[in-house]
PDB file of C-alpha atoms in Angstrom:
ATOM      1  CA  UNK A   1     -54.570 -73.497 105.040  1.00 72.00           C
ATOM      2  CA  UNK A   2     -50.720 -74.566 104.901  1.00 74.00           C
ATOM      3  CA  UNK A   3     -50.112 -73.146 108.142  1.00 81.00           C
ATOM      4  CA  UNK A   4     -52.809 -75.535 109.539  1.00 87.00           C
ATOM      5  CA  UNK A   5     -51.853 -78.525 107.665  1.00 83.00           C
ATOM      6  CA  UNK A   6     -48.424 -78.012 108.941  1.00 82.00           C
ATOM      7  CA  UNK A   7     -49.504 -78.276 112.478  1.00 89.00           C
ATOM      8  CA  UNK A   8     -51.506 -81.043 111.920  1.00 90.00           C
ATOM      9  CA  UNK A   9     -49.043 -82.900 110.416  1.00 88.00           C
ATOM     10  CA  UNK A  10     -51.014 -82.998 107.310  1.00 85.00           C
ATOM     11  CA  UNK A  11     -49.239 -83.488 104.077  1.00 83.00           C
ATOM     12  CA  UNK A  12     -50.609 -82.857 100.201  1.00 77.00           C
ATOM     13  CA  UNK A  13     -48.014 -85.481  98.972  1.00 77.00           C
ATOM     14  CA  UNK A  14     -49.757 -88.662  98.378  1.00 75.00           C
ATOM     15  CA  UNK A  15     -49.532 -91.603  96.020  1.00 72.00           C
ATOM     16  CA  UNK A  16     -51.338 -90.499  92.274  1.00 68.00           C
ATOM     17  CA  UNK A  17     -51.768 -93.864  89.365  1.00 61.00           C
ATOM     18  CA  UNK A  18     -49.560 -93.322  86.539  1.00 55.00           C
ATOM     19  CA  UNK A  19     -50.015 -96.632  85.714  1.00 52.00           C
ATOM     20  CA  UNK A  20     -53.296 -96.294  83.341  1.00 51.00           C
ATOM     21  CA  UNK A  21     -55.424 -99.298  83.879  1.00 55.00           C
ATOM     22  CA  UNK A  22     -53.381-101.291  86.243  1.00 55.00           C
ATOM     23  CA  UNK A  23     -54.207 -99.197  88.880  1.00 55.00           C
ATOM     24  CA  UNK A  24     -50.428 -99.398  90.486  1.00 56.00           C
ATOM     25  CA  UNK A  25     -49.685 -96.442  92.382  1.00 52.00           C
ATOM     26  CA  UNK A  26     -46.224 -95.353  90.791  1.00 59.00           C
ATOM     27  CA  UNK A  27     -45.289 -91.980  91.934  1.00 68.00           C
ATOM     28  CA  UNK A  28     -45.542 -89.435  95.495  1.00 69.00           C
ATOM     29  CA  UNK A  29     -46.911 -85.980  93.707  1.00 71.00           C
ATOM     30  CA  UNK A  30     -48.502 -83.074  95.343  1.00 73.00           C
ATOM     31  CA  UNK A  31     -51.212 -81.883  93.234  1.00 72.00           C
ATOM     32  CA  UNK A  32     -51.570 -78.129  92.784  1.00 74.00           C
ATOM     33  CA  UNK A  33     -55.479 -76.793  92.303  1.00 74.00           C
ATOM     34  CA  UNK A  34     -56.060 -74.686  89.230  1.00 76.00           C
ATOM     35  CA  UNK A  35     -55.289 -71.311  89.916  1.00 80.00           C
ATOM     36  CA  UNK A  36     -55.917 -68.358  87.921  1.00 87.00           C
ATOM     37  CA  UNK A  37     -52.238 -67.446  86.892  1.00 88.00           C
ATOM     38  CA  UNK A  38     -53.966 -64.278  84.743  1.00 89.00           C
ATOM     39  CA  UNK A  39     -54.359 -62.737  88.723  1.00 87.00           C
ATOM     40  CA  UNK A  40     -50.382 -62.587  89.270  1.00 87.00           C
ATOM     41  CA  UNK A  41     -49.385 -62.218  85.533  1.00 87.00           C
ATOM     42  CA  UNK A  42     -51.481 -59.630  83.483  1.00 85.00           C
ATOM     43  CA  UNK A  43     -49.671 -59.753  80.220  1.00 85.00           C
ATOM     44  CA  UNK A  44     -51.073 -62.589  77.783  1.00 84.00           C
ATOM     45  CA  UNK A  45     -47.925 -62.228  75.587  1.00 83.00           C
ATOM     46  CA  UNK A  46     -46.221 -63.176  78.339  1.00 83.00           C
ATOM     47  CA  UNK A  47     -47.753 -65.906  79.468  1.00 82.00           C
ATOM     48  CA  UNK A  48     -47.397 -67.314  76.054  1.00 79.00           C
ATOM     49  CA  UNK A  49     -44.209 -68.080  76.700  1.00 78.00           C
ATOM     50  CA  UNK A  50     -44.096 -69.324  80.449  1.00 80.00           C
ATOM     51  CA  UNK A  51     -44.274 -72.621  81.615  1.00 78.00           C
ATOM     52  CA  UNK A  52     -46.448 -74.098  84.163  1.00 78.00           C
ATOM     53  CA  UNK A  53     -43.605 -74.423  86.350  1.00 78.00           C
ATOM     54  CA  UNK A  54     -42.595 -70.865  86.037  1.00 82.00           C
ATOM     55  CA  UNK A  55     -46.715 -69.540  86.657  1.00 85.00           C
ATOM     56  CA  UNK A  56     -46.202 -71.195  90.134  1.00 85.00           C
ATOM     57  CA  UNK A  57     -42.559 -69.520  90.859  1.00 84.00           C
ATOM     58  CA  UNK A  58     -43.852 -66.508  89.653  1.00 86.00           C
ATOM     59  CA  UNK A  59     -47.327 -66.709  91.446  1.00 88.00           C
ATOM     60  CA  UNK A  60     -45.245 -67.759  94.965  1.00 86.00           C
ATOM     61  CA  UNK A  61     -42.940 -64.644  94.170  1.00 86.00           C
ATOM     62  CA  UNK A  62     -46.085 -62.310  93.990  1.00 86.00           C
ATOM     63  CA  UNK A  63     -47.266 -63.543  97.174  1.00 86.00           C
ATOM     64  CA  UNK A  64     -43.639 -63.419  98.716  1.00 84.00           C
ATOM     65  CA  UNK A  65     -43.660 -59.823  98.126  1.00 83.00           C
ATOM     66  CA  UNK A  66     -47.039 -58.970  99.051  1.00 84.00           C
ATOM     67  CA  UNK A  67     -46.332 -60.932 102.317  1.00 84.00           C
ATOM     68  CA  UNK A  68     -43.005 -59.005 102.733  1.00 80.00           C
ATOM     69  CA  UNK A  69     -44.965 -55.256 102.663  1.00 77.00           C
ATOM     70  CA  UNK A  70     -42.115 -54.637  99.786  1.00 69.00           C
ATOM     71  CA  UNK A  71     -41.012 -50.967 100.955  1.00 67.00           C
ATOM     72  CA  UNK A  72     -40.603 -48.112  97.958  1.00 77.00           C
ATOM     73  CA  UNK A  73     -37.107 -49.090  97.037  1.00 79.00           C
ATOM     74  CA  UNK A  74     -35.790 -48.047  93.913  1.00 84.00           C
ATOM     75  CA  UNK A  75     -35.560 -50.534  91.404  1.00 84.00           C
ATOM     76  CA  UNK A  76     -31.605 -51.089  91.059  1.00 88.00           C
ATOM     77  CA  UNK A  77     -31.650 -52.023  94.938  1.00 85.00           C
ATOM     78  CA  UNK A  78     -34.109 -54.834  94.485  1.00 85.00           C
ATOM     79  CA  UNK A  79     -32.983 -58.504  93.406  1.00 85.00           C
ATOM     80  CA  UNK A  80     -34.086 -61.903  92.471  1.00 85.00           C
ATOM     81  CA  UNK A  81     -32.712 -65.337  93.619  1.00 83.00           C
ATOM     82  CA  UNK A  82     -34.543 -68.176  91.753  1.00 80.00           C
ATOM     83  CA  UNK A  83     -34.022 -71.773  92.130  1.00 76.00           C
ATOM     84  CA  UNK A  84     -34.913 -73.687  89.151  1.00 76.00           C
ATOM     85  CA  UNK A  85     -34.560 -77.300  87.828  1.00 70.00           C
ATOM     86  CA  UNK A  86     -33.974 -77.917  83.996  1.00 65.00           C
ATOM     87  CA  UNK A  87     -36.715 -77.050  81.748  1.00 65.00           C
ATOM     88  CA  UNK A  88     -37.560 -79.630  79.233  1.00 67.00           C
ATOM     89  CA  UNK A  89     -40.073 -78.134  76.270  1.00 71.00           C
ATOM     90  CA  UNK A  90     -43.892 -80.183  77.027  1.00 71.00           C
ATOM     91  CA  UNK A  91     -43.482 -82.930  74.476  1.00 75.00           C
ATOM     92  CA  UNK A  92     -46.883 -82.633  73.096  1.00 78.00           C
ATOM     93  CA  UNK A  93     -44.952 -80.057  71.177  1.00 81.00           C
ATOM     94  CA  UNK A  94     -42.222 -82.478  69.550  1.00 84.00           C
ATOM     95  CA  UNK A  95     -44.740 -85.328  68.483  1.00 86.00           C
ATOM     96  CA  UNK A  96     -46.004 -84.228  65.224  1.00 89.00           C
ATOM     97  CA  UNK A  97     -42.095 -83.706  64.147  1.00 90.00           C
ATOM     98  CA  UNK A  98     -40.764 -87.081  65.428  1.00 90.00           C
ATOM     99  CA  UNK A  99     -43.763 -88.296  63.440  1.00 90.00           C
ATOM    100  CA  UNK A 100     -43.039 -87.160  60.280  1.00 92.00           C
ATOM    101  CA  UNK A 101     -39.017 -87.501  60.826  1.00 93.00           C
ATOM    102  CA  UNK A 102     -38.910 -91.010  60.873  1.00 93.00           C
ATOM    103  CA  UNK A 103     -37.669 -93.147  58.146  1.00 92.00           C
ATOM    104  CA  UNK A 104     -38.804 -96.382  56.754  1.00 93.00           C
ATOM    105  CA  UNK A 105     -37.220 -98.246  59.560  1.00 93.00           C
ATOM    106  CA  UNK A 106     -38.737 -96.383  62.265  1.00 90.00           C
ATOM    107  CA  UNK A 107     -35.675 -94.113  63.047  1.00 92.00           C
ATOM    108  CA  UNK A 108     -35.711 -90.498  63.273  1.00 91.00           C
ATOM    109  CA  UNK A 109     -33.529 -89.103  60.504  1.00 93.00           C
ATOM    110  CA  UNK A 110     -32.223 -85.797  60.470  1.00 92.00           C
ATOM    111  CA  UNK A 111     -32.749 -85.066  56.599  1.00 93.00           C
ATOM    112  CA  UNK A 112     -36.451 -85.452  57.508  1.00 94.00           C
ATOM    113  CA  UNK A 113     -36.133 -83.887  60.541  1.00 92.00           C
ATOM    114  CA  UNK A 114     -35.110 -81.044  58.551  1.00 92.00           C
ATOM    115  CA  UNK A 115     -36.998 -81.260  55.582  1.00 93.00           C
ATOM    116  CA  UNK A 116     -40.253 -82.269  57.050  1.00 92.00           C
ATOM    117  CA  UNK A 117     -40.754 -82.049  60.479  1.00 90.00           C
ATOM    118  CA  UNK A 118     -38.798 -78.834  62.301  1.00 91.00           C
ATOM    119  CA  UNK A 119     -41.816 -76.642  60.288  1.00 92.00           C
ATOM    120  CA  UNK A 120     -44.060 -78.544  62.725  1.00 92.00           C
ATOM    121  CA  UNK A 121     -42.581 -77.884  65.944  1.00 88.00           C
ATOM    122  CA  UNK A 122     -44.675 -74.188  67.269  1.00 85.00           C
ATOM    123  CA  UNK A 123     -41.647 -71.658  67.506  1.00 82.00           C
ATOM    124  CA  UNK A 124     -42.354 -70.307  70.618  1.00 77.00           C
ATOM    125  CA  UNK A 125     -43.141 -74.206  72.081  1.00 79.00           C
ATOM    126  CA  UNK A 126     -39.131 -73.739  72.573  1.00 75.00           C
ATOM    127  CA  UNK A 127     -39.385 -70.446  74.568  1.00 74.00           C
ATOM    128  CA  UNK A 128     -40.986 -73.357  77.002  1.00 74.00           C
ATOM    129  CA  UNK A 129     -37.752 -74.559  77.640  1.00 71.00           C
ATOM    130  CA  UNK A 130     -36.024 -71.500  78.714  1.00 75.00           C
ATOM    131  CA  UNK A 131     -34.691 -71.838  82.441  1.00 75.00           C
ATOM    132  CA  UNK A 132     -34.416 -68.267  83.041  1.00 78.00           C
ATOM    133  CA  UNK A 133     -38.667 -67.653  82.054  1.00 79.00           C
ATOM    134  CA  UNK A 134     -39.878 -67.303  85.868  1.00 82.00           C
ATOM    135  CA  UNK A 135     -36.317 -65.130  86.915  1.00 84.00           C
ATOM    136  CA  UNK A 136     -36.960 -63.010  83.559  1.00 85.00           C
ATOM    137  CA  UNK A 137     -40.557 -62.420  84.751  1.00 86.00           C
ATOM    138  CA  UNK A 138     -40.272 -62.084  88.345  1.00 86.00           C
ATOM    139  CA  UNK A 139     -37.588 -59.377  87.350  1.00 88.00           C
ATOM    140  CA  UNK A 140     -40.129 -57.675  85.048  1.00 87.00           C
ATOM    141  CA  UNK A 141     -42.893 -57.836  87.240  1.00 86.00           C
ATOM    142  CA  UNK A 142     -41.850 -56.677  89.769  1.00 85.00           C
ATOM    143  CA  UNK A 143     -39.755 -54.038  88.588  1.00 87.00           C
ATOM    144  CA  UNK A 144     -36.193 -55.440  89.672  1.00 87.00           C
ATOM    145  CA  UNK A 145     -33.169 -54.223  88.026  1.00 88.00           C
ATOM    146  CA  UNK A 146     -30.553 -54.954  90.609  1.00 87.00           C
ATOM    147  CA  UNK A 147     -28.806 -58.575  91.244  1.00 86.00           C
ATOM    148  CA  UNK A 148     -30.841 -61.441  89.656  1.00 84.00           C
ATOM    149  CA  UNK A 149     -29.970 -64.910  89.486  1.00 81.00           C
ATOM    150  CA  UNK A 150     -30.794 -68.031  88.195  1.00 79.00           C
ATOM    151  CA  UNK A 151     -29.668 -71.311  90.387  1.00 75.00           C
ATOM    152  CA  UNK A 152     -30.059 -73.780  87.569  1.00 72.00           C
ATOM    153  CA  UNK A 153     -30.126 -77.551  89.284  1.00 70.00           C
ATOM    154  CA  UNK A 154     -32.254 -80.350  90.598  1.00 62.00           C
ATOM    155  CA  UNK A 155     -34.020 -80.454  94.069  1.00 63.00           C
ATOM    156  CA  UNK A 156     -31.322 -78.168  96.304  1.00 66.00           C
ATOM    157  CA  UNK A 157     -31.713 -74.794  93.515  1.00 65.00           C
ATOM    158  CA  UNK A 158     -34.354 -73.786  95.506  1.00 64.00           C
ATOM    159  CA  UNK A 159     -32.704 -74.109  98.511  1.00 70.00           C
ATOM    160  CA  UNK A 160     -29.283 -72.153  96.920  1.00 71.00           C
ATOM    161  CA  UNK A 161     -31.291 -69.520  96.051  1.00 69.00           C
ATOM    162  CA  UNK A 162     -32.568 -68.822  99.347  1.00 73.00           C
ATOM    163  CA  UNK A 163     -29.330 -69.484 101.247  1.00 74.00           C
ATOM    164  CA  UNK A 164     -28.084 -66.416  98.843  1.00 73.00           C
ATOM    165  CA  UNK A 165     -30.353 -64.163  98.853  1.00 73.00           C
ATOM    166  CA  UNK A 166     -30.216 -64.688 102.763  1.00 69.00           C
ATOM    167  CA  UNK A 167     -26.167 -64.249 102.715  1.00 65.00           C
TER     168      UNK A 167
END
């Protein structure tokens, strides 16, 4: 299907409303289908702890290798590159806390933040956050105990991390 669209000249990139109600087209997006990220990453614990940005690095990794014929190399001779921009924890996560942190004038204050409304925020709703999720379970996955890196940036990590693992 890419492969086609790429000939064609056809793109998935379109205009998507983030406006609400106005109707406005605000933002270019490519949206991704639901896929079954349970077919590239067995382990539920794990996927407790990976954002949706990591299941499609990881999921694109799986098919990388399985596209690549990976040869039966031992596991210290295999390594990772991974582009990735900055993680930010999914704010439906943060709401009830800012809620309940806020003081009479409408300001968070850290004394409630503290007292009342870290014990809301799900600990492992900060594992979410963690840049290095996808790397740590492409690594796992995949059984790669040689170099692995982590290009932490905006739009060119991706395109580091494939310039060095080419180098």
């Amino acid at each position: 299907d890419f492969w086609t669209a790429l000939v064609k000249s056809r793109s998935a990139v379109g205009l998507v409303n983030l406006a609400g109600d106005s109707g406005e087209a605000r933002q270019l997006a490519a949206p991704v289908p639901p896929f079954n990220i349970r077919s590239y990453v067995p382990d539920r614990k794990m996927l407790r702890i990976m954002s949706r940005t990591a299941q499609f690095g990881i999921a694109a990794a799986r098919m990388a290798v399985t596209d690549s014929g990976e040869a039966n190399v031992h596991a210290s001779r295999k390594g990772a590159f991974i582009g990735t921009g900055q993680a930010l924890c999914p704010g439906e996560f943060l709401f009830d806390a800012v809620r309940a942190s806020r003081d009479d004038r409408g300001e968070i204050s850290t004394r409630l933040l503290g007292s009342h409304g870290l014990s809301l925020i799900p600990p492992l709703s900060m594992m979410l956050a963690v840049p290095n999720g996808g790397l740590f379970a492409t690594s796992v996955l995949h059984s790669i105990s040689g170099t692995n890196t982590n290009f932490l940036s905006s739009g060119e990590a991706a395109l580091a991390a494939i310039g060095e693992a080419y180098w």
